[in-house]
C-alpha cells in the first residue's frame, strides 16, 4: 500500500521515501561529465514527476520497462520550482505488491450514471437516424465499454479513467444549454457531434498502469480514426442519409478548429463552429482546474500565479482563491 503520493511532495521536501510508482517513461542519457544516467517520469493517481538515477542503474534498466510498476528509494527535492526525486534504488514491482487503484487516476463521478445520462439524451432525439447512429456506437460491445473507461488525453484535460465520458457528457450539457440561443444550430446534430467527436481516442490511447499512445494513435490520430469508425458504422446501419453522414463527419474532422491544431478542415457549419468552440472551452476550463490543483499541491497560495502552462501559453490565476486571500488582509 502506498504511503506517499506525488501530490504530497510538498510535505516531503528533502525527505528520503521508499514507495511504489508506475514507470511512465525512461531514457538513458549522457552525463555532461561523462558516463550515463537514467531520466524517468514516475506516476501515480495524483500526477507525475521527474526522477533521476545517477549511478548503479544497470540492473534496474534491465528489469524495468515503461508501463511497469517499480519500487524505489530516493530523496524528494525541488528543482526550478518543481518537485522531483533522485533515486538510489529501483526494482521491478509485481502487480501483487501494489493496489492498481493507487496508480491510475479515475473520475470522481459514477461512470454508469454518466453513461445512462448520456444515453438518455440520445434516446430522446426526435431524429431517428441520429439516434440509430449514436446508439450503434454506445451499444457496441467493444466500443461502449472502452468509451466508458478511456481517458480523454494522455496528460492534458480529463487524463483519467472515465475522463473521455466525463468530458463528452459535460460538453453535451453545455451544448444543450447553448444551442437555444442560436436558431441556426440543429441541437440534435450538435449533440451527435459532441458525443462522437473524440470517439477515436478509444483506439488512439492505451490505459493500464499509465496512459500512453498506441501505434495507431501515433501514426493516424484520433480524428482520422474517428472518421473511419463513423464510415464503418454508417455502412452497418444502412440505409442512412448521406447528407447527415457528411455533416457529422465534418464536425469530427473540424472540431480542433484550426489547421495548426490538427484539424484537416475548418468548421464550416453552425454546428461545427459551435462544437469546436465549446469543446475548446470545456477542455480549457478543466485544464485550468487541474493547474490550480497542481499549484496548491506545490505549496502555492491562493493569491499566486501558477507556473507557466505550456498548453495555454500563459500562467494562470485562481480568481476565487485570490479574492478570498484579499479578503483576509
Coordinates of C-alpha atoms in Angstrom, one line a residue:
X1 CA 0.0 0.0 0.0
X2 CA 1.4 3.4 -1.0
X3 CA 2.0 5.8 1.8
X4 CA 3.5 8.6 -0.4
X5 CA 1.7 10.2 -3.3
X6 CA 3.1 12.7 -5.7
X7 CA 0.5 15.3 -4.7
X8 CA 2.0 15.2 -1.2
X9 CA 5.6 16.0 -2.3
X10 CA 5.4 19.5 -0.7
X11 CA 5.2 17.7 2.7
X12 CA 8.2 15.6 1.9
X13 CA 10.8 18.0 0.6
X14 CA 14.4 16.8 1.2
X15 CA 12.9 13.6 2.7
X16 CA 14.0 10.1 1.6
X17 CA 11.0 7.9 0.8
X18 CA 10.5 4.3 -0.2
X19 CA 7.4 3.7 -2.2
X20 CA 5.9 2.4 -5.4
X21 CA 5.2 4.2 -8.8
X22 CA 4.2 3.4 -12.3
X23 CA 7.1 4.0 -14.7
X24 CA 5.6 6.3 -17.3
X25 CA 8.8 6.9 -19.3
X26 CA 12.5 6.0 -19.0
X27 CA 15.6 7.1 -21.0
X28 CA 19.3 6.5 -20.7
X29 CA 21.1 9.9 -21.2
X30 CA 24.7 11.0 -21.3
X31 CA 26.1 13.0 -18.4
X32 CA 28.0 16.2 -19.3
X33 CA 30.9 14.9 -17.3
X34 CA 30.9 11.5 -19.0
X35 CA 29.0 8.4 -18.3
X36 CA 25.2 7.9 -18.3
X37 CA 22.2 8.3 -16.1
X38 CA 18.5 7.4 -16.1
X39 CA 15.9 10.1 -16.8
X40 CA 12.4 8.9 -15.8
X41 CA 8.8 10.1 -15.3
X42 CA 7.1 8.4 -12.4
X43 CA 3.4 8.5 -11.9
X44 CA 0.6 7.6 -9.5
X45 CA -3.1 8.6 -9.4
X46 CA -2.3 12.1 -8.2
X47 CA 0.1 13.0 -11.0
X48 CA 3.6 12.6 -12.3
X49 CA 7.1 14.0 -11.6
X50 CA 10.6 13.6 -13.0
X51 CA 13.1 11.2 -11.5
X52 CA 16.8 10.8 -11.9
X53 CA 19.1 7.9 -11.1
X54 CA 22.7 8.8 -11.5
X55 CA 24.6 5.6 -10.6
X56 CA 24.2 1.8 -10.4
X57 CA 21.2 1.6 -12.6
X58 CA 22.2 -1.3 -15.0
X59 CA 20.1 -3.9 -13.2
X60 CA 17.2 -1.6 -12.8
X61 CA 17.0 -0.7 -16.5
X62 CA 17.4 -4.4 -17.4
X63 CA 14.2 -5.4 -15.5
X64 CA 12.0 -2.3 -15.7
X65 CA 10.3 -1.0 -18.8
X66 CA 7.8 1.8 -19.5
X67 CA 4.4 0.9 -18.1
X68 CA 5.5 -1.4 -15.4
X69 CA 5.4 -0.8 -11.6
X70 CA 8.5 -0.1 -9.7
X71 CA 9.6 0.1 -6.1
X72 CA 12.0 3.0 -5.5
X73 CA 14.0 4.7 -2.8
X74 CA 15.0 8.3 -3.2
X75 CA 15.1 11.8 -1.9
X76 CA 12.3 14.3 -2.9
X77 CA 13.7 17.7 -3.8
X78 CA 12.6 20.8 -5.5
X79 CA 14.3 22.0 -8.7
X80 CA 13.3 25.1 -10.7
X81 CA 10.0 25.3 -8.8
X82 CA 9.0 21.6 -9.5
X83 CA 9.3 18.6 -7.3
X84 CA 11.3 15.6 -8.4
X85 CA 13.0 12.6 -6.9
X86 CA 16.6 11.4 -7.0
X87 CA 16.7 7.6 -6.8
X88 CA 19.3 5.4 -5.1
X89 CA 17.4 2.2 -5.6
X90 CA 14.8 0.9 -8.1
X91 CA 13.4 -2.5 -8.9
X92 CA 10.5 -4.0 -10.8
X93 CA 7.4 -4.5 -8.6
X94 CA 4.9 -7.3 -9.3
X95 CA 1.2 -6.3 -9.5
X96 CA 0.6 -8.5 -6.4
X97 CA 2.7 -5.9 -4.5
X98 CA 0.6 -2.9 -5.4
X99 CA -3.0 -1.7 -5.4
X100 CA -3.6 -0.6 -9.0
X101 CA -6.1 1.9 -7.8
X102 CA -3.2 3.9 -6.4
X103 CA -1.7 4.4 -9.8
X104 CA -4.4 5.2 -12.3
X105 CA -6.4 8.4 -11.7
X106 CA -10.2 7.8 -12.0
X107 CA -13.1 10.2 -12.5
X108 CA -14.8 11.3 -9.3
X109 CA -18.2 10.7 -10.9
X110 CA -20.1 7.4 -11.2
X111 CA -19.4 6.1 -14.7
X112 CA -22.6 4.1 -15.1
X113 CA -24.7 7.2 -14.1
X114 CA -22.8 9.4 -16.5
X115 CA -23.3 6.8 -19.3
X116 CA -27.0 6.5 -18.5
X117 CA -27.5 10.2 -18.7
X118 CA -25.7 10.5 -22.0
X119 CA -27.7 7.6 -23.5
X120 CA -30.9 9.2 -22.2
X121 CA -30.2 12.3 -24.3
X122 CA -29.8 10.2 -27.4
X123 CA -32.9 8.2 -26.9
X124 CA -34.9 11.5 -26.6
X125 CA -33.8 12.6 -30.1
X126 CA -36.6 13.2 -32.5
X127 CA -34.4 12.3 -35.4
X128 CA -34.4 8.5 -35.6
X129 CA -31.3 8.4 -37.9
X130 CA -29.1 10.2 -35.4
X131 CA -30.5 8.0 -32.6
X132 CA -29.6 4.9 -34.6
X133 CA -26.1 6.2 -35.4
X134 CA -25.1 7.2 -31.9
X135 CA -26.6 4.1 -30.3
X136 CA -24.7 2.0 -32.8
X137 CA -21.5 3.3 -31.1
X138 CA -22.7 3.4 -27.5
X139 CA -24.3 0.0 -27.6
X140 CA -21.4 -1.7 -29.5
X141 CA -20.0 -4.5 -27.2
X142 CA -16.4 -3.3 -27.8
X143 CA -16.8 0.5 -28.3
X144 CA -19.2 1.1 -25.4
X145 CA -17.1 -0.4 -22.6
X146 CA -14.0 1.3 -23.9
X147 CA -15.8 4.6 -24.2
X148 CA -16.8 4.4 -20.5
X149 CA -13.3 3.9 -19.2
X150 CA -11.0 5.7 -21.6
X151 CA -9.1 8.8 -20.6
X152 CA -9.7 11.9 -22.8
X153 CA -5.9 12.6 -23.1
X154 CA -2.5 11.3 -22.0
X155 CA -1.6 14.3 -19.9
X156 CA -3.9 17.3 -20.5
X157 CA -7.6 17.6 -19.9
X158 CA -9.5 14.7 -18.3
X159 CA -6.5 12.4 -18.2
X160 CA -8.0 9.8 -16.0
X161 CA -10.1 6.6 -16.3
X162 CA -13.6 7.7 -17.3
X163 CA -12.2 11.0 -18.5
X164 CA -13.5 10.7 -22.1
X165 CA -17.0 10.0 -20.9
X166 CA -16.9 12.8 -18.4
X167 CA -15.6 15.3 -21.0
X168 CA -18.2 14.3 -23.5
X169 CA -21.1 14.4 -21.0
X170 CA -20.0 17.9 -19.8
X171 CA -19.7 19.1 -23.4
X172 CA -23.1 17.7 -24.2
X173 CA -24.6 19.6 -21.2
X174 CA -23.0 22.8 -22.4
X175 CA -24.1 22.2 -26.0
X176 CA -27.7 21.6 -24.9
X177 CA -27.7 24.7 -22.8
X178 CA -26.1 26.9 -25.5
X179 CA -27.9 25.7 -28.7
X180 CA -31.3 27.5 -27.9
X181 CA -29.5 30.9 -28.3
X182 CA -28.6 30.0 -31.9
X183 CA -31.6 29.1 -34.1
X184 CA -29.1 28.3 -37.0
X185 CA -28.0 25.2 -35.0
X186 CA -29.7 21.8 -35.1
X187 CA -29.4 20.8 -31.4
X188 CA -29.5 17.0 -32.0
X189 CA -26.9 17.2 -34.8
X190 CA -24.7 19.3 -32.4
X191 CA -25.1 16.7 -29.6
X192 CA -24.3 13.9 -32.0
X193 CA -21.1 15.7 -32.9
X194 CA -20.3 16.2 -29.3
X195 CA -20.7 12.5 -28.5
X196 CA -18.7 11.3 -31.5
X197 CA -16.0 13.9 -31.9
X198 CA -13.4 12.1 -29.8
X199 CA -14.6 8.6 -30.2
X200 CA -11.3 7.8 -32.0
X201 CA -9.5 8.2 -28.6
X202 CA -10.6 4.7 -27.6
X203 CA -8.1 3.5 -30.2
X204 CA -5.6 6.4 -30.0
X205 CA -4.8 5.9 -26.3
X206 CA -3.8 3.0 -24.1
X207 CA -4.6 2.9 -20.4
X208 CA -3.4 0.5 -17.8
X209 CA -0.7 1.4 -15.2
X210 CA -0.2 4.6 -17.1
X211 CA -1.6 6.4 -20.1
X212 CA 0.2 6.2 -23.5
X213 CA -0.4 6.4 -27.2
X214 CA -1.0 3.3 -29.3
X215 CA 0.9 2.8 -32.5
X216 CA -2.3 3.5 -34.4
X217 CA -2.8 6.6 -32.3
X218 CA 0.7 7.9 -33.1
X219 CA 0.6 7.1 -36.8
X220 CA -3.0 8.1 -37.6
X221 CA -4.5 10.1 -34.7
X222 CA -8.0 10.2 -33.1
X223 CA -9.6 12.5 -35.7
X224 CA -8.8 10.2 -38.7
X225 CA -9.6 7.1 -36.6
X226 CA -13.0 8.5 -35.7
X227 CA -13.6 9.3 -39.4
X228 CA -13.0 5.7 -40.2
X229 CA -15.2 4.4 -37.3
X230 CA -18.0 6.7 -38.5
X231 CA -17.9 5.3 -42.0
X232 CA -17.9 1.8 -40.7
X233 CA -21.0 2.4 -38.6
X234 CA -22.9 4.1 -41.3
X235 CA -22.3 1.1 -43.6
X236 CA -23.6 -1.2 -40.8
X237 CA -26.9 0.8 -40.3
X238 CA -27.8 1.4 -43.9
X239 CA -29.9 3.0 -45.2
X240 CA -28.6 6.2 -43.6
X241 CA -29.0 9.7 -45.1
X242 CA -25.8 10.7 -46.9
X243 CA -26.2 14.4 -46.1
X244 CA -26.3 13.6 -42.4
X245 CA -23.2 11.5 -42.7
X246 CA -21.4 14.4 -44.3
X247 CA -22.4 16.8 -41.6
X248 CA -21.4 14.5 -38.7
X249 CA -18.1 13.6 -40.4
X250 CA -17.4 17.3 -40.9
X251 CA -17.8 18.0 -37.2
X252 CA -15.4 15.2 -36.4
X253 CA -12.8 16.5 -38.9
X254 CA -13.1 20.2 -37.9
X255 CA -13.5 20.1 -34.1
X256 CA -10.0 21.2 -33.3
X257 CA -10.9 24.4 -35.0
X258 CA -7.6 25.3 -36.8
X259 CA -5.2 23.6 -39.2
X260 CA -2.3 24.2 -36.8
X261 CA -4.3 22.4 -34.1
X262 CA -4.6 19.3 -36.2
X263 CA -8.0 19.8 -37.9
X264 CA -8.0 18.6 -41.5
X265 CA -10.8 21.0 -42.2
X266 CA -12.0 24.3 -40.7
X267 CA -15.5 24.4 -39.2
X268 CA -18.0 25.4 -41.9
X269 CA -21.4 24.8 -40.5
X270 CA -23.2 26.4 -37.5
X271 CA -23.0 23.1 -35.6
X272 CA -19.3 22.6 -36.4
X273 CA -18.4 26.1 -35.3
X274 CA -20.2 25.9 -32.1
X275 CA -18.9 22.4 -31.3
X276 CA -15.3 23.4 -31.9
X277 CA -15.6 26.5 -29.6
X278 CA -17.4 24.7 -26.8
X279 CA -15.1 21.7 -26.9
X280 CA -12.1 24.1 -26.6
X281 CA -13.8 25.9 -23.8
X282 CA -14.6 22.8 -21.8
X283 CA -11.1 21.4 -22.2
X284 CA -9.5 24.7 -21.2
X285 CA -11.7 25.1 -18.1
X286 CA -10.7 21.6 -17.0
X287 CA -7.1 22.3 -17.7
X288 CA -7.3 25.4 -15.5
X289 CA -8.9 23.4 -12.7
X290 CA -6.0 20.9 -12.9
X291 CA -3.3 23.6 -12.9
X292 CA -4.9 25.2 -9.8
X293 CA -4.7 21.8 -8.1
X294 CA -1.1 21.4 -9.1
X295 CA -0.2 24.9 -7.7
X296 CA -1.9 24.1 -4.4
X297 CA 0.0 20.7 -4.2
X298 CA 3.3 22.6 -4.9
X299 CA 2.6 24.9 -1.9
X300 CA 1.5 28.0 -3.7
X301 CA -1.0 30.3 -2.0
X302 CA -4.3 31.3 -3.5
X303 CA -3.1 34.7 -4.4
X304 CA -0.2 33.4 -6.5
X305 CA 0.1 32.8 -10.2
X306 CA 0.6 29.2 -11.4
X307 CA 3.8 28.1 -13.2
X308 CA 3.8 28.7 -17.0
X309 CA 1.2 26.5 -18.5
X310 CA 2.6 25.3 -21.8
X311 CA -0.7 24.1 -23.3
X312 CA -2.2 27.6 -22.8
X313 CA 1.0 29.6 -23.2
X314 CA 0.5 31.6 -20.0
X315 CA 0.5 31.4 -16.2
X316 CA -3.0 31.3 -14.6
X317 CA -4.7 32.8 -11.5
X318 CA -7.5 31.2 -9.5
X319 CA -9.7 34.3 -9.2
X320 CA -11.9 32.8 -6.4
X321 CA -8.9 31.8 -4.3
X322 CA -7.3 35.2 -5.0
X323 CA -10.4 37.1 -3.8
X324 CA -10.5 35.0 -0.6
X325 CA -6.9 35.8 0.0
X326 CA -7.5 39.5 -0.4
X327 CA -10.5 39.5 2.0
X328 CA -8.2 38.2 4.8
X329 CA -5.8 41.2 4.5

